Short mmCIF file of C-alpha atoms in Angstrom, two decimals:
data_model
loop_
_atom_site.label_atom_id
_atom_site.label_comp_id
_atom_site.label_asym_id
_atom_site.label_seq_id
_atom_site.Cartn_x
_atom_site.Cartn_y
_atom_site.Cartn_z
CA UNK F 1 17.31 5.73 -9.35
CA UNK F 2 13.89 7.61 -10.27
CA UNK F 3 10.60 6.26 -9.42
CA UNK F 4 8.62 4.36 -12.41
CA UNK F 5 5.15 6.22 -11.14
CA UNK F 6 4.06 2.43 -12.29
CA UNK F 7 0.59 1.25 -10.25
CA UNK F 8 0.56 -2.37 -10.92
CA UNK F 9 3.70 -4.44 -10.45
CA UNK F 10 4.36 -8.25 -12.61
CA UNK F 11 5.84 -11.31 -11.02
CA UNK F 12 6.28 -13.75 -13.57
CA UNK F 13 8.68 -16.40 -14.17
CA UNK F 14 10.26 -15.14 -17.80
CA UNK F 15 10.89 -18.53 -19.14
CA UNK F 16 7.42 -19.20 -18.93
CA UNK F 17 5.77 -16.62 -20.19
CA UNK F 18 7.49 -13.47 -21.38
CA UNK F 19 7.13 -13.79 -25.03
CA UNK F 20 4.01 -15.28 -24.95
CA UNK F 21 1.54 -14.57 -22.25
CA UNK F 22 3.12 -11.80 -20.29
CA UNK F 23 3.69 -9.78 -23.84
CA UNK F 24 -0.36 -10.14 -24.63
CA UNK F 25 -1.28 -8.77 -20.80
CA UNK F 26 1.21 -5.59 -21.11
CA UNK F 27 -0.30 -4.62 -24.62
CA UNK F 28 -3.66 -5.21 -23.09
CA UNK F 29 -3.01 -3.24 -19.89
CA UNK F 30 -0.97 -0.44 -22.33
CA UNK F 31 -3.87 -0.10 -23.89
CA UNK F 32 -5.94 0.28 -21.17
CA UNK F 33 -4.27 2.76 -19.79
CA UNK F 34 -2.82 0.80 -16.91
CA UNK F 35 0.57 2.23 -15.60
CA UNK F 36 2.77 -1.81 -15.02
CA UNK F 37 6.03 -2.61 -14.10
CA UNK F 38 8.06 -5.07 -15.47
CA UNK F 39 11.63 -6.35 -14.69
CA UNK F 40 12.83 -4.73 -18.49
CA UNK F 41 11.49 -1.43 -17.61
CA UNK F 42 14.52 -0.74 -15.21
CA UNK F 43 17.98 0.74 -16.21
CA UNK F 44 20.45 -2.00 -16.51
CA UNK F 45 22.79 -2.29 -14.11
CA UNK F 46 21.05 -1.86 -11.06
CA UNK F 47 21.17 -4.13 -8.12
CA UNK F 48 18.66 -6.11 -8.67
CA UNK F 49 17.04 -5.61 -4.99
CA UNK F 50 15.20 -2.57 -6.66
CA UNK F 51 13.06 -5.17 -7.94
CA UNK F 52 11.77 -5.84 -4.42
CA UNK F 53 11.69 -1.96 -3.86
CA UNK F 54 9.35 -1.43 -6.71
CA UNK F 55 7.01 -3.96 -4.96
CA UNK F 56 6.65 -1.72 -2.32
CA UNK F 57 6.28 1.46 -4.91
CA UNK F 58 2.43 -0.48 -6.24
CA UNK F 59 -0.96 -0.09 -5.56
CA UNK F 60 -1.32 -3.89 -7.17
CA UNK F 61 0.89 -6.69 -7.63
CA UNK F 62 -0.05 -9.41 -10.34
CA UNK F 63 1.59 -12.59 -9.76
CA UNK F 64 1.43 -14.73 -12.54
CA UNK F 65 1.85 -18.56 -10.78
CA UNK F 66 3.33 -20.78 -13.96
CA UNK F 67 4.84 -23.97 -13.90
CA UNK F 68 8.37 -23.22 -13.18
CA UNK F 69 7.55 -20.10 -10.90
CA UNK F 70 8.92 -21.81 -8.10
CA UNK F 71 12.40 -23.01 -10.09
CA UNK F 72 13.41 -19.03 -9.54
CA UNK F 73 14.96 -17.60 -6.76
CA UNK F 74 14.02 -13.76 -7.44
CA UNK F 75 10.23 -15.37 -8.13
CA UNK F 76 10.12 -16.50 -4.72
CA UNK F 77 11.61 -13.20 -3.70
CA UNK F 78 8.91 -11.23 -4.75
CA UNK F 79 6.19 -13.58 -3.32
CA UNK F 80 7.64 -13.41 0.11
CA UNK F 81 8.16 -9.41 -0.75
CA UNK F 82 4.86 -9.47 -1.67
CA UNK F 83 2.60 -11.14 1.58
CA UNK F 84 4.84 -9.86 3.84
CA UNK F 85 2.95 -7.22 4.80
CA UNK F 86 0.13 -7.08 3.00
CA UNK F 87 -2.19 -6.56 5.79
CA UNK F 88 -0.69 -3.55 6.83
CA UNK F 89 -0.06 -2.15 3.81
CA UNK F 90 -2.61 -0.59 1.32
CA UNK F 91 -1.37 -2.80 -1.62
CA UNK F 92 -3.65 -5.37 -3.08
CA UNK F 93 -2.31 -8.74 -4.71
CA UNK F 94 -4.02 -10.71 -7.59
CA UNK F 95 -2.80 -14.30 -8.21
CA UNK F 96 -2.63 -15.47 -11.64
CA UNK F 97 -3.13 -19.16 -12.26
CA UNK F 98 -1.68 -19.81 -15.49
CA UNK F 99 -1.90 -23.61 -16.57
CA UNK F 100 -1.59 -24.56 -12.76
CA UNK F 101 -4.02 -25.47 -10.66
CA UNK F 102 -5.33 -24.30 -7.42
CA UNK F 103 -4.83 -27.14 -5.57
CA UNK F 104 -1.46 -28.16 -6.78
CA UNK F 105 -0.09 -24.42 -5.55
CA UNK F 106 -1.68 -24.70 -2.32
CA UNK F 107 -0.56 -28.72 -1.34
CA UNK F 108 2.12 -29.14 -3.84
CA UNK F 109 4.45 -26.54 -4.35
CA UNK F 110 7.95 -26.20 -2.92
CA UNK F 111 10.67 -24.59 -3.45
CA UNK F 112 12.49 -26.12 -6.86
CA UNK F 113 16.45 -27.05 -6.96
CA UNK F 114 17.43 -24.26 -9.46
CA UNK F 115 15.59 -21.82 -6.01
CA UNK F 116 17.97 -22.30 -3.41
CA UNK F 117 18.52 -19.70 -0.76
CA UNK F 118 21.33 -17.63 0.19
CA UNK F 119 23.47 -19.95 2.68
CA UNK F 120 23.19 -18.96 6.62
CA UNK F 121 20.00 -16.67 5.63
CA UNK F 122 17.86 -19.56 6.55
CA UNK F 123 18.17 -23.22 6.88
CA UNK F 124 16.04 -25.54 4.13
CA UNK F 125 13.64 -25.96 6.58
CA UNK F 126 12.97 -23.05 7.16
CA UNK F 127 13.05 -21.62 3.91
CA UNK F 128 9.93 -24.21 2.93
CA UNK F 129 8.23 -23.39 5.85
CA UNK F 130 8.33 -19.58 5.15
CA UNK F 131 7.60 -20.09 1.33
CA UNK F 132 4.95 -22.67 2.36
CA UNK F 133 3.27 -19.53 4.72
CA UNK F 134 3.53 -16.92 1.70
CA UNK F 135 1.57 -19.23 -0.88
CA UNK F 136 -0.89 -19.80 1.77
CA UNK F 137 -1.60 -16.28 2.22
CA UNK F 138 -1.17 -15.65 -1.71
CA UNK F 139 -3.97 -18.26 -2.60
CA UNK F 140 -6.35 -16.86 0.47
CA UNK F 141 -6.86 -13.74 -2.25
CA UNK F 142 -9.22 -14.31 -4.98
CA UNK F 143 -7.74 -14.75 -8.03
CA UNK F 144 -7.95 -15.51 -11.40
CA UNK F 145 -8.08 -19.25 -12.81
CA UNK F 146 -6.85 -19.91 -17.15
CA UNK F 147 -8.34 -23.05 -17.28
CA UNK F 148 -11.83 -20.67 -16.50
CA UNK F 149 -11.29 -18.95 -20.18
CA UNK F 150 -11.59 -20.60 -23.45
CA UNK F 151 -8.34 -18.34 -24.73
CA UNK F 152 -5.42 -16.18 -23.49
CA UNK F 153 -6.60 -13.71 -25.23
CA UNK F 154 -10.02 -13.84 -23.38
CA UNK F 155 -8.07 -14.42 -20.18
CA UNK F 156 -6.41 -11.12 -20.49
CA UNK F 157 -9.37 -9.51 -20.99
CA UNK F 158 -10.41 -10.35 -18.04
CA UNK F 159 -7.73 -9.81 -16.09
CA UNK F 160 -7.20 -6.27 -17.30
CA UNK F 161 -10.95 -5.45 -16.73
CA UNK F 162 -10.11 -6.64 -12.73
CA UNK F 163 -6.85 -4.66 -12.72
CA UNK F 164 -8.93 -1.57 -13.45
CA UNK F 165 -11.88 -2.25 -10.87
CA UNK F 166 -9.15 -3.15 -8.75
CA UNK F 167 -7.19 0.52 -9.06
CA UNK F 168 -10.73 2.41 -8.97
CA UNK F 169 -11.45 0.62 -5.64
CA UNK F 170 -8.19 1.32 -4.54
CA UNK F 171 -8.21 5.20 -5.64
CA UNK F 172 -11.89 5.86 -4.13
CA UNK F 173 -10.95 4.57 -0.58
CA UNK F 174 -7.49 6.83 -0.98
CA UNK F 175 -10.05 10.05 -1.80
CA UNK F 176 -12.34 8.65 1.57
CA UNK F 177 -9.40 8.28 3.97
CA UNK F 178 -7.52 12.12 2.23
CA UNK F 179 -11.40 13.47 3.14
CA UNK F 180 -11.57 12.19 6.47
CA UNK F 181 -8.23 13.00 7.27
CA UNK F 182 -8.42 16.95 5.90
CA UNK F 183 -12.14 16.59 7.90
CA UNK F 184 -10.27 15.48 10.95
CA UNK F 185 -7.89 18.60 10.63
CA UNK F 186 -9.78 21.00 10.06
CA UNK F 187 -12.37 20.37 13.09
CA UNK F 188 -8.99 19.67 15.50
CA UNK F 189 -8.10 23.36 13.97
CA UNK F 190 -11.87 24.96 14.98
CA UNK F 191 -10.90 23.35 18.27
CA UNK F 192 -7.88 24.67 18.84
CA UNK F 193 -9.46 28.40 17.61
CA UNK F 194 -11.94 28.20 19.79
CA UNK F 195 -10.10 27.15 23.15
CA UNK F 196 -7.58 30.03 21.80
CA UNK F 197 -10.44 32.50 21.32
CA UNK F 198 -12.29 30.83 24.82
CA UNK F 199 -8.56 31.65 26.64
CA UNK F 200 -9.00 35.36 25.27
CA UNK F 201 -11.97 36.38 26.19
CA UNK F 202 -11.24 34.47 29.98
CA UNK F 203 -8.08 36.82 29.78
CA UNK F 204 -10.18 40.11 28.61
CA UNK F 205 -12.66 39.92 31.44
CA UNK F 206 -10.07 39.15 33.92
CA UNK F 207 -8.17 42.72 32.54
CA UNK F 208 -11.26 44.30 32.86
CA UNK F 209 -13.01 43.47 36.39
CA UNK F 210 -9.03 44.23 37.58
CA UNK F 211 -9.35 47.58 36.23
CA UNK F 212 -12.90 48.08 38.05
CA UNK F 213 -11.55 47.25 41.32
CA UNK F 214 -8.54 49.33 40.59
CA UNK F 215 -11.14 52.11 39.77
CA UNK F 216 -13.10 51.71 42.69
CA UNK F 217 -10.12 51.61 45.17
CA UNK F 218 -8.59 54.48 43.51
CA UNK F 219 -12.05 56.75 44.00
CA UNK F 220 -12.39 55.70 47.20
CA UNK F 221 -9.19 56.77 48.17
CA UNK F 222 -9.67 59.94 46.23
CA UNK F 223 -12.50 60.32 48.27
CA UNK F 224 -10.97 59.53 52.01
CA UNK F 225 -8.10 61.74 50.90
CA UNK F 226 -10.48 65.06 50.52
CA UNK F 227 -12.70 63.83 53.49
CA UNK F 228 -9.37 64.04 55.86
CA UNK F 229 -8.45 67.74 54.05
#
């Protein structure tokens, strides 16, 4: 189970939009360039938790909200995966609005028949409640509206041109933090030289003003000794 090196991980609800709209936005982020991740990209017969783990593996997660998004159980999976800790962590999230509206996702949405949890994970209530908190914090990130563009086509444009900004952003404040970081190291290390060097020198002239005194009391002795003869 190798890494994918992807950057930008797809939730999508396949029977929505897989041969359709989700085929369009991987040619158009192909083209750009754009390292993605897709459920088909990994080796069948793997568990299919590695889908959660490859969340984890992105810089960016696209999640593209479509009408039966919430009729899947891995869908909801990945959203929870997704805002669980995305405070913490330095992945960004995009949401998608595909022929769904803002509102509706935010007011309307729960959790459809065909999306029923494990049972004794959770209880119904609080599987709503939980999915209720991850679309909240989902739809506080700005994201990008279909019914804005005149086409798919022009959609995904769009979309692709934000998943690059996106990854730039992303990359520059990685270069920033590895600066400050190799900044922070290297001064702690000047420190460190310095109270090793400042230690040294404390021990040197410590050696020497022993010596002097051992000089001194050894002439003086010397000199007591031939006084007495």
């Amino acid at each position: 189970m190798a890494k994918t090196g992807h950057q930008v991980f797809i939730s999508f609800r396949g029977a929505d939009v897989r041969k359709n709209f989700l085929s369009f936005l991987t040619d158009g982020l192909k083209r750009a360039c754009v390292n993605y991740y897709v459920d088909t990209k990994e080796t069948k017969g793997e568990v299919l938790d590695i889908l959660l783990q490859r969340i984890q593996e992105s810089r960016l997660v696209l999640i593209i909200l479509s009408e039966n998004y919430m009729q899947s159980n891995w869908c909801i999976k990945e959203l929870r995966t997704t805002t669980k800790d995305i405070t913490e962590s330095r992945r960004k999230v995009i949401p998608i609005f595909y022929n769904v509206q803002v509102a509706d996702v935010k007011d309307k949405w729960k959790v459809g028949e065909q999306a029923e949890g494990v049972e004794g994970e959770e209880t119904v209530e609080e599987r709503e409640k939980n999915v209720k908190e991850a679309l909240m914090i989902l739809t506080r990130h700005m994201g990008m509206r279909s019914d804005e563009y005149g086409t798919d086509c022009e959609f995904i444009e769009h979309i692709v041109k934000e998943v690059k900004k996106v990854l730039t952003s992303i990359e520059q404040e990685e270069k920033v933090k590895a600066s400050v970081n190799t900044t922070v190291r290297s001064e702690g290390e000047k420190q460190e030289v310095s109270s090793l060097t400042g230690t040294n020198l404390q021990e040197k002239e410590k050696s020497l003003r022993q010596r002097k005194m051992l000089s001194y009391l050894g002439s003086r002795n010397v000199y007591k000794s031939y006084k007495r003869s």
